[in-house]
Coordinates of C-alpha atoms (C1' of nucleotides) in Angstrom, one line a residue:
Chain O
X1 CA 36.4 -11.9 -3.3
X2 CA 34.1 -9.2 -2.2
X3 CA 34.1 -5.8 -3.8
X4 CA 35.1 -2.9 -1.7
X5 CA 32.8 -0.2 -1.2
X6 CA 35.3 2.1 -2.9
X7 CA 34.6 0.5 -6.2
X8 CA 30.7 0.1 -5.5
X9 CA 29.0 -0.1 -9.0
X10 CA 26.2 1.9 -7.9
X11 CA 27.3 4.5 -5.8
X12 CA 28.1 6.6 -8.7
X13 CA 24.8 6.5 -10.4
X14 CA 23.1 9.8 -10.5
X15 CA 20.2 8.4 -8.7
X16 CA 22.1 8.1 -5.5
X17 CA 23.6 11.0 -3.5
X18 CA 27.3 11.2 -3.6
X19 CA 29.2 10.2 -0.7
X20 CA 32.5 11.5 0.6
X21 CA 35.5 9.2 0.8
X22 CA 35.0 9.4 4.5
X23 CA 31.5 8.1 4.4
X24 CA 32.7 5.3 2.0
X25 CA 35.0 4.1 4.5
X26 CA 32.8 4.5 7.2
X27 CA 30.2 2.2 5.4
X28 CA 32.8 -0.5 4.5
X29 CA 33.4 -1.4 8.2
X30 CA 30.0 -2.6 8.3
X31 CA 30.1 -4.6 5.4
X32 CA 30.4 -8.3 6.5
X33 CA 30.6 -9.9 3.1
X34 CA 28.4 -10.4 0.1
X35 CA 25.9 -13.0 -0.8
X36 CA 25.0 -14.4 -4.4
X37 CA 21.8 -16.2 -4.5
X38 CA 19.7 -18.0 -7.3
X39 CA 16.4 -17.1 -8.8
X40 CA 13.4 -17.9 -6.1
X41 CA 15.8 -17.9 -2.7
X42 CA 14.0 -16.6 0.2
X43 CA 16.1 -13.5 1.5
X44 CA 13.8 -12.5 4.5
X45 CA 11.2 -14.3 6.3
X46 CA 9.6 -12.9 9.2
X47 CA 12.3 -10.4 9.5
X48 CA 12.5 -10.2 13.2
X49 CA 14.7 -13.1 13.4
X50 CA 17.1 -12.3 10.6
X51 CA 20.6 -11.2 11.9
X52 CA 21.3 -9.6 8.5
X53 CA 20.5 -6.7 6.5
X54 CA 21.4 -6.4 2.8
X55 CA 21.6 -3.9 0.2
X56 CA 21.0 -5.1 -3.3
X57 CA 24.1 -4.8 -5.5
X58 CA 22.9 -6.7 -8.8
X59 CA 19.7 -8.6 -9.7
X60 CA 15.9 -8.1 -9.1
X61 CA 13.7 -9.4 -6.3
X62 CA 10.1 -9.2 -4.9
X63 CA 9.0 -7.9 -1.6
X64 CA 5.5 -9.4 -0.7
X65 CA 3.1 -10.8 1.8
X66 CA 1.1 -13.8 1.7
X67 CA -1.9 -14.8 3.5
X68 CA -3.1 -18.5 4.4
X69 CA -6.3 -18.2 2.4
X70 CA -3.8 -18.0 -0.4
X71 CA -3.2 -14.9 -1.8
X72 CA -0.1 -12.9 -2.4
X73 CA 0.2 -9.1 -2.2
X74 CA 3.5 -7.8 -3.9
X75 CA 4.5 -4.9 -2.0
X76 CA 7.3 -3.8 -4.3
X77 CA 9.9 -4.7 -6.5
X78 CA 13.1 -4.9 -5.4
X79 CA 15.7 -3.5 -7.4
X80 CA 19.6 -2.5 -7.1
X81 CA 20.5 -0.1 -4.6
X82 CA 17.7 -1.1 -2.1
X83 CA 18.0 -1.8 1.4
X84 CA 16.4 -4.8 2.8
X85 CA 15.6 -5.5 6.5
X86 CA 14.8 -2.3 8.0
X87 CA 11.5 -4.0 9.2
X88 CA 13.6 -6.5 10.9
X89 CA 13.1 -5.3 14.5
X90 CA 9.4 -4.3 14.2
X91 CA 7.6 -7.3 12.7
X92 CA 6.4 -10.0 14.9
X93 CA 5.3 -13.3 13.3
X94 CA 3.5 -11.4 10.4
X95 CA 4.5 -12.4 7.1
X96 CA 6.8 -10.1 4.8
X97 CA 8.9 -12.0 2.6
X98 CA 11.8 -11.1 0.0
X99 CA 12.3 -13.2 -2.7
X100 CA 15.0 -13.1 -5.3
X101 CA 13.4 -13.0 -8.8
X102 CA 17.0 -13.4 -10.6
X103 CA 20.4 -14.5 -9.5
X104 CA 21.1 -11.6 -7.1
X105 CA 24.3 -10.2 -5.4
X106 CA 23.6 -8.6 -1.8
X107 CA 25.8 -6.6 0.6
X108 CA 25.6 -7.9 3.9
X109 CA 25.5 -5.8 6.9
X110 CA 25.5 -7.2 10.5
X111 CA 22.2 -5.9 12.2
X112 CA 24.0 -4.9 15.3
X113 CA 26.6 -2.9 13.7
X114 CA 23.8 -1.0 12.1
X115 CA 22.8 0.3 15.5
X116 CA 26.3 1.7 16.0
X117 CA 25.7 3.8 13.0
X118 CA 23.3 5.6 14.9
X119 CA 25.5 6.2 17.6
X120 CA 28.4 7.1 15.4
X121 CA 27.4 8.6 12.3
X122 CA 24.2 10.7 12.6
X123 CA 24.4 11.5 8.9
X124 CA 24.0 8.0 7.9
X125 CA 21.4 7.5 10.5
X126 CA 19.2 10.2 8.9
X127 CA 19.6 8.9 5.6
X128 CA 18.1 5.6 7.1
X129 CA 15.1 7.4 8.2
X130 CA 15.1 9.2 5.0
X131 CA 14.8 6.2 2.9
X132 CA 12.1 5.0 5.4
X133 CA 10.2 8.3 4.6
X134 CA 10.5 7.7 0.8
X135 CA 9.4 4.0 1.0
X136 CA 6.2 5.5 2.9
X137 CA 5.7 7.9 0.2
X138 CA 6.0 5.2 -2.5
X139 CA 3.8 3.1 -0.6
X140 CA 1.3 5.3 -0.2
X141 CA 1.2 6.0 -4.1
X142 CA 0.8 2.4 -4.3
X143 CA -2.1 2.2 -1.8
X144 CA -3.8 5.0 -4.0
X145 CA -3.2 3.2 -7.3
X146 CA -4.8 -0.1 -5.7
X147 CA -7.7 1.8 -4.2
X148 CA -8.6 4.3 -6.8
X149 CA -7.5 3.0 -10.1
X150 CA -8.8 0.6 -12.5
X151 CA -7.1 -2.3 -13.7
X152 CA -5.7 -0.7 -16.9
X153 CA -4.5 2.6 -15.2
X154 CA -2.7 0.5 -12.6
X155 CA -1.0 -1.7 -15.2
X156 CA 0.2 1.5 -17.3
X157 CA 1.4 3.2 -13.8
X158 CA 3.4 0.1 -12.9
X159 CA 4.9 -0.1 -16.2
X160 CA 5.6 3.5 -16.4
X161 CA 7.1 3.3 -12.9
X162 CA 9.3 0.5 -13.5
X163 CA 10.5 1.7 -16.5
X164 CA 11.6 4.9 -15.0
X165 CA 13.4 2.9 -12.1
X166 CA 15.1 0.9 -14.7
X167 CA 16.3 4.1 -16.5
X168 CA 17.6 5.7 -13.6
X169 CA 19.6 2.7 -13.1
X170 CA 21.1 2.4 -16.5
X171 CA 19.2 -0.8 -17.6
X172 CA 17.8 0.5 -20.7
X173 CA 18.8 -0.6 -24.1
X174 CA 17.1 1.2 -26.6
X175 CA 13.5 1.3 -25.7
X176 CA 13.9 -1.7 -23.8
X177 CA 14.8 -2.9 -20.2
X178 CA 15.2 -6.5 -18.7
X179 CA 12.3 -7.1 -16.7
X180 CA 12.7 -10.5 -15.1
X181 CA 9.0 -10.7 -13.7
X182 CA 6.1 -12.6 -14.6
X183 CA 2.6 -11.6 -15.4
X184 CA 1.5 -13.4 -12.0
X185 CA 3.9 -11.1 -10.2
X186 CA 2.4 -8.0 -11.9
X187 CA -1.0 -9.4 -11.2
X188 CA -0.2 -9.8 -7.5
X189 CA 1.3 -6.3 -7.4
X190 CA -1.6 -4.6 -9.0
X191 CA -4.4 -6.7 -7.0
X192 CA -5.6 -7.9 -10.3
X193 CA -6.2 -11.7 -11.5
X194 CA -3.7 -13.2 -13.8
X195 CA -6.5 -13.5 -16.3
X196 CA -7.3 -9.6 -16.1
X197 CA -3.5 -8.6 -16.0
X198 CA -3.2 -10.5 -19.4
X199 CA -6.4 -9.1 -21.0
X200 CA -5.5 -5.6 -20.0
X201 CA -2.0 -5.7 -21.3
X202 CA -3.4 -6.8 -24.5
X203 CA -4.4 -3.4 -26.0
X204 CA -1.2 -1.8 -24.9
X205 CA 0.6 -4.5 -27.2
X206 CA -2.0 -4.1 -29.9
X207 CA -1.7 -0.6 -30.1
X208 CA 1.9 -0.6 -29.8
X209 CA 2.3 1.4 -26.6
X210 CA 4.2 -1.2 -24.5
X211 CA 4.9 -4.6 -24.3
X212 CA 6.4 -7.0 -21.9
X213 CA 7.7 -10.4 -23.2
X214 CA 10.6 -12.6 -23.0
X215 CA 12.0 -10.9 -20.0
X216 CA 11.9 -7.5 -21.3
X217 CA 9.9 -4.6 -20.9
X218 CA 9.4 -2.1 -24.1
X219 CA 7.8 1.2 -23.9
X220 CA 7.0 2.6 -27.4
X221 CA 4.6 5.4 -26.6
X222 CA 5.5 7.1 -23.3
X223 CA 3.1 9.7 -23.5
X224 CA 0.4 7.5 -24.2
X225 CA 1.1 5.3 -21.6
X226 CA 1.1 8.2 -18.9
X227 CA -2.1 9.6 -20.3
X228 CA -3.5 6.0 -19.9
X229 CA -2.4 5.8 -16.1
X230 CA -3.5 9.3 -15.5
X231 CA 0.0 10.5 -14.2
X232 CA 1.8 13.7 -14.3
X233 CA 3.7 14.1 -17.5
X234 CA 7.4 13.7 -15.9
X235 CA 8.4 13.3 -12.7
X236 CA 12.1 11.7 -12.2
X237 CA 12.7 9.5 -9.6
X238 CA 14.2 11.1 -6.4
X239 CA 17.5 11.1 -5.6
X240 CA 18.4 9.2 -2.5
X241 CA 21.0 8.0 -0.2
X242 CA 22.8 4.6 -0.7
X243 CA 23.0 2.7 2.4
Chain E
X1 CA -0.1 27.4 29.0
X2 CA 1.2 24.3 27.2
X3 CA 1.5 21.1 29.5
X4 CA 4.9 19.9 30.1
X5 CA 6.1 16.7 28.7
X6 CA 6.6 15.4 32.3
X7 CA 2.6 15.5 32.4
X8 CA 2.4 14.2 29.1
X9 CA -1.3 12.4 29.1
X10 CA 0.1 9.9 26.6
X11 CA 3.3 8.9 27.7
X12 CA 1.9 6.4 30.3
X13 CA -0.5 4.3 28.2
X14 CA 0.9 0.7 27.8
X15 CA 0.8 1.1 24.1
X16 CA 4.1 3.3 24.5
X17 CA 7.4 2.4 25.4
X18 CA 8.5 3.9 28.8
X19 CA 10.9 6.7 28.8
X20 CA 13.3 7.7 31.3
X21 CA 13.2 11.0 33.0
X22 CA 16.2 11.9 31.1
X23 CA 14.7 11.3 27.8
X24 CA 11.3 13.2 28.7
X25 CA 13.5 16.2 29.5
X26 CA 15.3 16.0 26.5
X27 CA 12.2 15.9 24.4
X28 CA 10.8 18.7 26.2
X29 CA 13.7 21.0 24.9
X30 CA 12.1 20.3 21.3
X31 CA 8.9 21.2 22.0
X32 CA 8.1 24.7 20.8
X33 CA 4.4 24.8 21.6
X34 CA 1.2 23.3 21.2
X35 CA -1.4 24.0 18.4
X36 CA -5.1 23.7 18.9
X37 CA -7.1 23.4 15.7
X38 CA -10.8 22.8 14.7
X39 CA -12.2 20.1 12.6
X40 CA -11.2 20.4 9.2
X41 CA -8.0 22.1 9.3
X42 CA -5.1 21.3 7.1
X43 CA -2.2 20.4 9.3
X44 CA 0.0 19.3 6.6
X45 CA 0.1 20.2 2.9
X46 CA 2.9 19.5 0.5
X47 CA 4.8 18.6 3.4
X48 CA 8.4 19.7 2.3
X49 CA 7.6 23.1 3.0
X50 CA 6.2 23.1 6.6
X51 CA 8.7 24.2 9.0
X52 CA 7.0 22.2 11.9
X53 CA 6.4 18.5 13.2
X54 CA 3.7 17.4 15.2
X55 CA 2.9 14.7 17.5
X56 CA -1.0 14.2 18.0
X57 CA -2.0 14.7 21.7
X58 CA -5.9 14.9 21.5
X59 CA -8.2 14.2 18.7
X60 CA -8.4 12.5 15.4
X61 CA -7.5 13.1 11.9
X62 CA -7.0 11.8 8.6
X63 CA -3.9 11.3 6.0
X64 CA -4.7 11.0 2.5
X65 CA -3.7 11.7 -1.0
X66 CA -6.0 13.5 -3.7
X67 CA -5.8 13.5 -7.5
X68 CA -7.1 16.0 -9.9
X69 CA -9.1 13.3 -11.5
X70 CA -11.3 13.9 -8.3
X71 CA -10.5 10.7 -5.9
X72 CA -9.2 10.8 -2.5
X73 CA -7.2 7.8 -1.0
X74 CA -7.2 7.9 2.6
X75 CA -3.8 6.6 3.7
X76 CA -4.1 6.2 7.7
X77 CA -6.5 7.6 10.4
X78 CA -4.5 9.9 12.8
X79 CA -4.9 9.1 16.4
X80 CA -3.4 10.3 19.4
X81 CA 0.4 9.6 19.7
X82 CA 1.1 9.8 15.9
X83 CA 4.0 11.8 14.7
X84 CA 3.3 14.0 11.6
X85 CA 5.6 15.4 9.2
X86 CA 8.5 12.7 8.8
X87 CA 7.9 12.7 5.2
X88 CA 8.2 16.6 5.1
X89 CA 11.9 16.5 3.5
X90 CA 11.1 13.8 1.0
X91 CA 8.0 14.8 -1.0
X92 CA 8.1 17.5 -3.7
X93 CA 5.2 18.8 -5.1
X94 CA 3.0 15.8 -4.5
X95 CA 0.1 15.7 -2.5
X96 CA -0.3 14.4 0.8
X97 CA -2.4 16.2 3.3
X98 CA -3.0 15.6 7.1
X99 CA -6.4 17.1 7.9
X100 CA -8.0 17.3 11.3
X101 CA -11.5 15.4 11.7
X102 CA -12.1 16.7 15.2
X103 CA -10.8 19.4 17.3
X104 CA -7.2 18.4 17.9
X105 CA -4.2 19.5 20.2
X106 CA -0.8 18.8 18.6
X107 CA 2.7 18.9 20.2
X108 CA 4.9 21.3 17.9
X109 CA 8.3 20.3 17.2
X110 CA 10.6 22.5 14.9
X111 CA 12.0 20.8 12.1
X112 CA 15.5 21.9 12.4
X113 CA 15.5 20.8 16.1
X114 CA 14.8 17.3 15.2
X115 CA 17.8 16.9 13.2
X116 CA 19.8 17.5 16.3
X117 CA 18.4 14.8 17.7
X118 CA 20.2 12.6 15.5
X119 CA 23.6 14.4 16.5
X120 CA 22.9 14.2 20.3
X121 CA 20.4 11.5 21.0
X122 CA 20.8 8.1 18.9
X123 CA 18.1 6.3 20.8
X124 CA 15.7 8.6 19.8
X125 CA 16.9 9.0 16.5
X126 CA 16.5 5.0 16.3
X127 CA 13.1 5.6 17.6
X128 CA 12.2 7.9 14.6
X129 CA 13.4 5.2 12.1
X130 CA 11.6 2.3 14.2
X131 CA 8.3 4.3 14.0
X132 CA 8.9 4.8 10.2
X133 CA 9.5 1.3 9.6
X134 CA 6.5 0.2 11.6
X135 CA 4.5 2.7 9.4
X136 CA 5.9 0.9 6.3
X137 CA 4.6 -2.2 7.9
X138 CA 1.2 -1.1 8.5
X139 CA 0.7 0.4 5.2
X140 CA 2.2 -3.0 3.5
X141 CA -1.1 -4.5 5.4
X142 CA -3.1 -1.7 3.9
X143 CA -1.9 -2.2 0.7
X144 CA -2.5 -6.2 0.9
X145 CA -6.2 -5.1 1.7
X146 CA -6.9 -3.1 -0.8
X147 CA -5.3 -5.3 -3.5
X148 CA -6.5 -9.0 -2.2
X149 CA -9.7 -8.3 -0.2
X150 CA -13.1 -7.8 -1.1
X151 CA -15.3 -5.0 0.1
X152 CA -16.6 -6.5 3.3
X153 CA -13.5 -8.0 4.3
X154 CA -11.7 -4.8 4.1
X155 CA -14.6 -2.9 6.0
X156 CA -14.6 -5.9 8.9
X157 CA -10.7 -5.4 8.8
X158 CA -10.7 -2.0 9.2
X159 CA -13.2 -1.6 11.9
X160 CA -11.4 -4.4 14.0
X161 CA -8.0 -2.1 13.7
X162 CA -9.7 0.8 14.6
X163 CA -11.4 -0.5 17.6
X164 CA -7.9 -2.1 18.5
X165 CA -6.1 1.1 18.3
X166 CA -9.1 2.9 20.1
X167 CA -8.8 0.2 22.9
X168 CA -5.1 0.5 23.3
X169 CA -5.6 4.3 23.9
X170 CA -8.2 4.1 26.3
X171 CA -11.3 5.1 24.3
X172 CA -13.1 2.2 24.9
X173 CA -16.6 2.8 26.6
X174 CA -18.1 -0.7 26.9
X175 CA -18.6 -2.1 23.5
X176 CA -18.3 1.4 22.1
X177 CA -15.6 4.1 20.9
X178 CA -16.1 7.2 19.8
X179 CA -15.2 7.4 15.8
X180 CA -15.6 11.0 14.5
X181 CA -15.4 9.8 10.7
X182 CA -18.2 9.6 8.1
X183 CA -18.8 6.8 5.7
X184 CA -17.3 8.7 2.8
X185 CA -13.8 8.9 4.9
X186 CA -14.2 4.9 5.4
X187 CA -14.8 4.4 1.7
X188 CA -11.9 6.5 0.7
X189 CA -9.7 4.7 3.0
X190 CA -11.0 1.3 1.7
X191 CA -11.1 2.2 -2.1
X192 CA -14.9 1.7 -2.3
X193 CA -17.7 3.7 -3.3
X194 CA -19.8 5.2 -0.7
X195 CA -23.0 3.4 -1.9
X196 CA -21.0 0.2 -1.5
X197 CA -19.6 0.9 1.8
X198 CA -23.1 1.6 3.2
X199 CA -24.4 -1.6 1.6
X200 CA -21.5 -3.8 3.0
X201 CA -22.0 -2.2 6.5
X202 CA -25.8 -3.0 6.3
X203 CA -25.4 -7.0 7.2
X204 CA -23.0 -6.2 9.8
X205 CA -25.6 -3.9 11.4
X206 CA -28.5 -6.1 10.9
X207 CA -26.6 -9.2 12.2
X208 CA -25.4 -7.4 15.3
X209 CA -22.1 -7.9 14.6
X210 CA -20.8 -4.0 14.6
X211 CA -22.4 -0.8 13.6
X212 CA -21.1 2.6 13.5
X213 CA -23.5 5.6 14.1
X214 CA -23.6 8.7 16.0
X215 CA -20.0 9.4 15.8
X216 CA -19.7 6.1 17.7
X217 CA -18.3 2.5 16.6
X218 CA -19.7 -0.4 18.6
X219 CA -18.4 -4.0 18.0
X220 CA -20.8 -6.5 19.6
X221 CA -19.1 -9.9 17.9
X222 CA -15.6 -9.5 17.6
X223 CA -14.8 -13.1 16.7
X224 CA -17.2 -13.0 14.1
X225 CA -16.0 -9.7 12.8
X226 CA -12.4 -10.9 12.4
X227 CA -13.8 -14.1 10.8
X228 CA -15.6 -12.1 7.9
X229 CA -12.1 -10.2 7.9
X230 CA -10.0 -13.4 7.7
X231 CA -8.0 -11.8 10.5
X232 CA -5.8 -14.0 12.7
X233 CA -7.7 -14.2 16.2
X234 CA -5.8 -11.8 18.3
X235 CA -2.6 -9.5 17.7
X236 CA -2.4 -6.9 20.1
X237 CA -1.4 -3.4 18.4
X238 CA 2.7 -3.2 18.7
X239 CA 4.3 -1.2 21.5
X240 CA 6.0 1.7 20.2
X241 CA 8.1 4.7 21.0
X242 CA 6.5 8.1 21.4
X243 CA 8.2 10.9 19.8
Chain X
dC1 C1' -40.4 25.9 7.9
dG2 C1' -36.8 25.0 4.6
dG3 C1' -31.9 24.0 3.0
dG4 C1' -28.3 21.3 3.3
dC5 C1' -25.9 17.4 5.1
dT6 C1' -25.2 12.3 5.7
dC7 C1' -27.0 8.1 5.4
dT8 C1' -30.2 4.4 3.0
dT9 C1' -32.1 2.0 -0.8
dG10 C1' -33.1 0.3 -5.7
dA11 C1' -32.1 -0.3 -10.5
dC12 C1' -28.8 -0.7 -13.8
dA13 C1' -24.2 -0.7 -16.2
dC14 C1' -19.5 -2.3 -16.2
dA15 C1' -15.1 -3.9 -14.4
dA16 C1' -13.0 -8.0 -12.6
dG17 C1' -13.1 -12.9 -11.2
dT18 C1' -13.5 -17.8 -12.1
dC19 C1' -13.6 -21.8 -14.9
dA20 C1' -12.0 -24.0 -18.7
dA21 C1' -9.1 -24.8 -22.7
dA22 C1' -5.7 -24.0 -26.4
dT23 C1' -1.5 -22.4 -27.6
dC24 C1' 3.6 -21.6 -27.2
dG25 C1' 8.3 -22.4 -25.5
dC26 C1' 11.5 -25.0 -24.0
dG27 C1' 14.1 -28.7 -21.6
dT28 C1' 14.3 -33.6 -21.1
dG29 C1' 14.6 -38.3 -22.0
dG30 C1' 13.7 -42.1 -25.4
Chain D
dC1 C1' 15.8 -36.0 -33.9
dC2 C1' 11.6 -36.0 -31.9
dA3 C1' 7.8 -36.9 -28.7
dC4 C1' 6.3 -35.6 -24.1
dG5 C1' 5.5 -32.8 -20.3
dC6 C1' 5.7 -28.8 -17.7
dG7 C1' 4.9 -23.6 -16.9
dA8 C1' 3.5 -19.3 -18.7
dT9 C1' 0.4 -17.0 -21.6
dT10 C1' -3.7 -16.2 -24.2
dT11 C1' -8.5 -16.4 -25.3
dG12 C1' -13.4 -17.3 -24.8
dA13 C1' -17.7 -18.0 -21.7
dC14 C1' -19.9 -17.0 -17.7
dT15 C1' -20.7 -15.1 -13.0
dT16 C1' -20.0 -11.7 -9.4
dG17 C1' -18.7 -7.7 -7.2
dT18 C1' -18.6 -2.9 -7.4
dG19 C1' -19.5 1.5 -9.4
dT20 C1' -23.2 4.9 -10.8
dC21 C1' -27.3 7.3 -11.2
dA22 C1' -31.2 8.7 -8.7
dA23 C1' -34.2 9.4 -5.2
dG24 C1' -35.7 9.2 -0.4
dA25 C1' -35.5 9.2 4.7
dG26 C1' -33.5 11.5 9.0
dC27 C1' -31.4 15.1 11.2
dC28 C1' -29.4 19.4 12.4
dC29 C1' -29.6 24.1 12.1
dG30 C1' -30.6 28.8 11.1

DNA sequence: CGGGCTCTTGACACAAGTCAAATCGCGTGG
DNA sequence: CCACGCGATTTGACTTGTGTCAAGAGCCCG
């Protein structure tokens, strides 16, 4: 039986804007169910056709584009609390896939229902736009990383960011967090070859700065890692609405 | 005296969704004026503080991020019809600048007024989100270009895209369109050094495929250019709402 | 006529890709 | 219980793309 929004396990994390009871009830109307998927399931494909939108409740996934020449660009890592399917109405036959990397549980909303949200609940509609703007911002940062930074910097940045997001979602276990991605995923996200990714990871391992193995990401020297990534010292994740 | 939205020079281009008279009047309320700027003016800086939002009426600009280590990543080229300032509410002290590259004329909207749009005109609010989703899509494509394509491919792709957007806005003059950007701008957009950009441009010039000079972009062999860029043969620009 | 841009070109250094092979885990079937 | 196969990771040798440095050419404008 699907959990009620009232008991949503995500809602009370400090990463998310608090919601009033009224808002929770409102969202509950739109929830048409829950979906559980195994690793490697395609959640969105050529989004325009999908009648559903999702919010990730549990598990991790990948958002990426592919090309007939064989490459794959990972656009972002999908973690709990993320909304999937906004682009649905926009894309034509272009490829933008979302795939699960672990078992996932997703909250399912109906596409049409979401439209009425614009009519009846401007605040939530605004949140939707707000999230889109945040995504734009994040993608812009990623572009800058790809365009302007070298391999080792990109990797350090990616690990730092993933760790930060994981921390905000309570995934941390000591200095470790579960990271169900492979080096190939990281490579495709960073625009590096698998071999180079591995080789760039090595000095981080050897110098006990950070390491990823056995489905875990461990960061031992945060400051050092940020320094290598030329990232500003702190920057907490932005508190966002949950849709 | 500022033009009325009714006479908006952009509105009737086929690139944009048609608007009803009612919608036009509605938007007119929000327009607080027009702004004219010289080349090189900063339109948005650390967006969170700007009380204004703009729509480009005329002229071209650049959207980019900079970093204290000296690099600059051009996120996108700003052409007429583009909305500027959506991210305003999201960014903290992070740098995301919008700068004019030519003289520009911009439609000015008040930030707060735009909020009421969510309350009173869901259709337009939806358009706003729609545009944000389109931008997400475009940025994703750009990421893929930066991460997966080599210099010459990136350049060919960029030229093709710019030409396509120019065509949709009626900038074409024979096989040429005005392109008020420098090689350095292109380089910063593509994540290449200036020198490499120039060198990659050379074979395109020599083989009479495309050339950029004197503020003009000329494409002589579209098919060839697309082939070099490994782009699908056609793909018209997506018809979008004008905000 | 002489700065100060932008664009062009060449020589060289270095980062990243490619190819290939070895290693390690791990689950399956004999 | 162990051999086998498969996928992920690691490592080495070599090639290629791209950055950097430096200098010259073209051009506009005072």
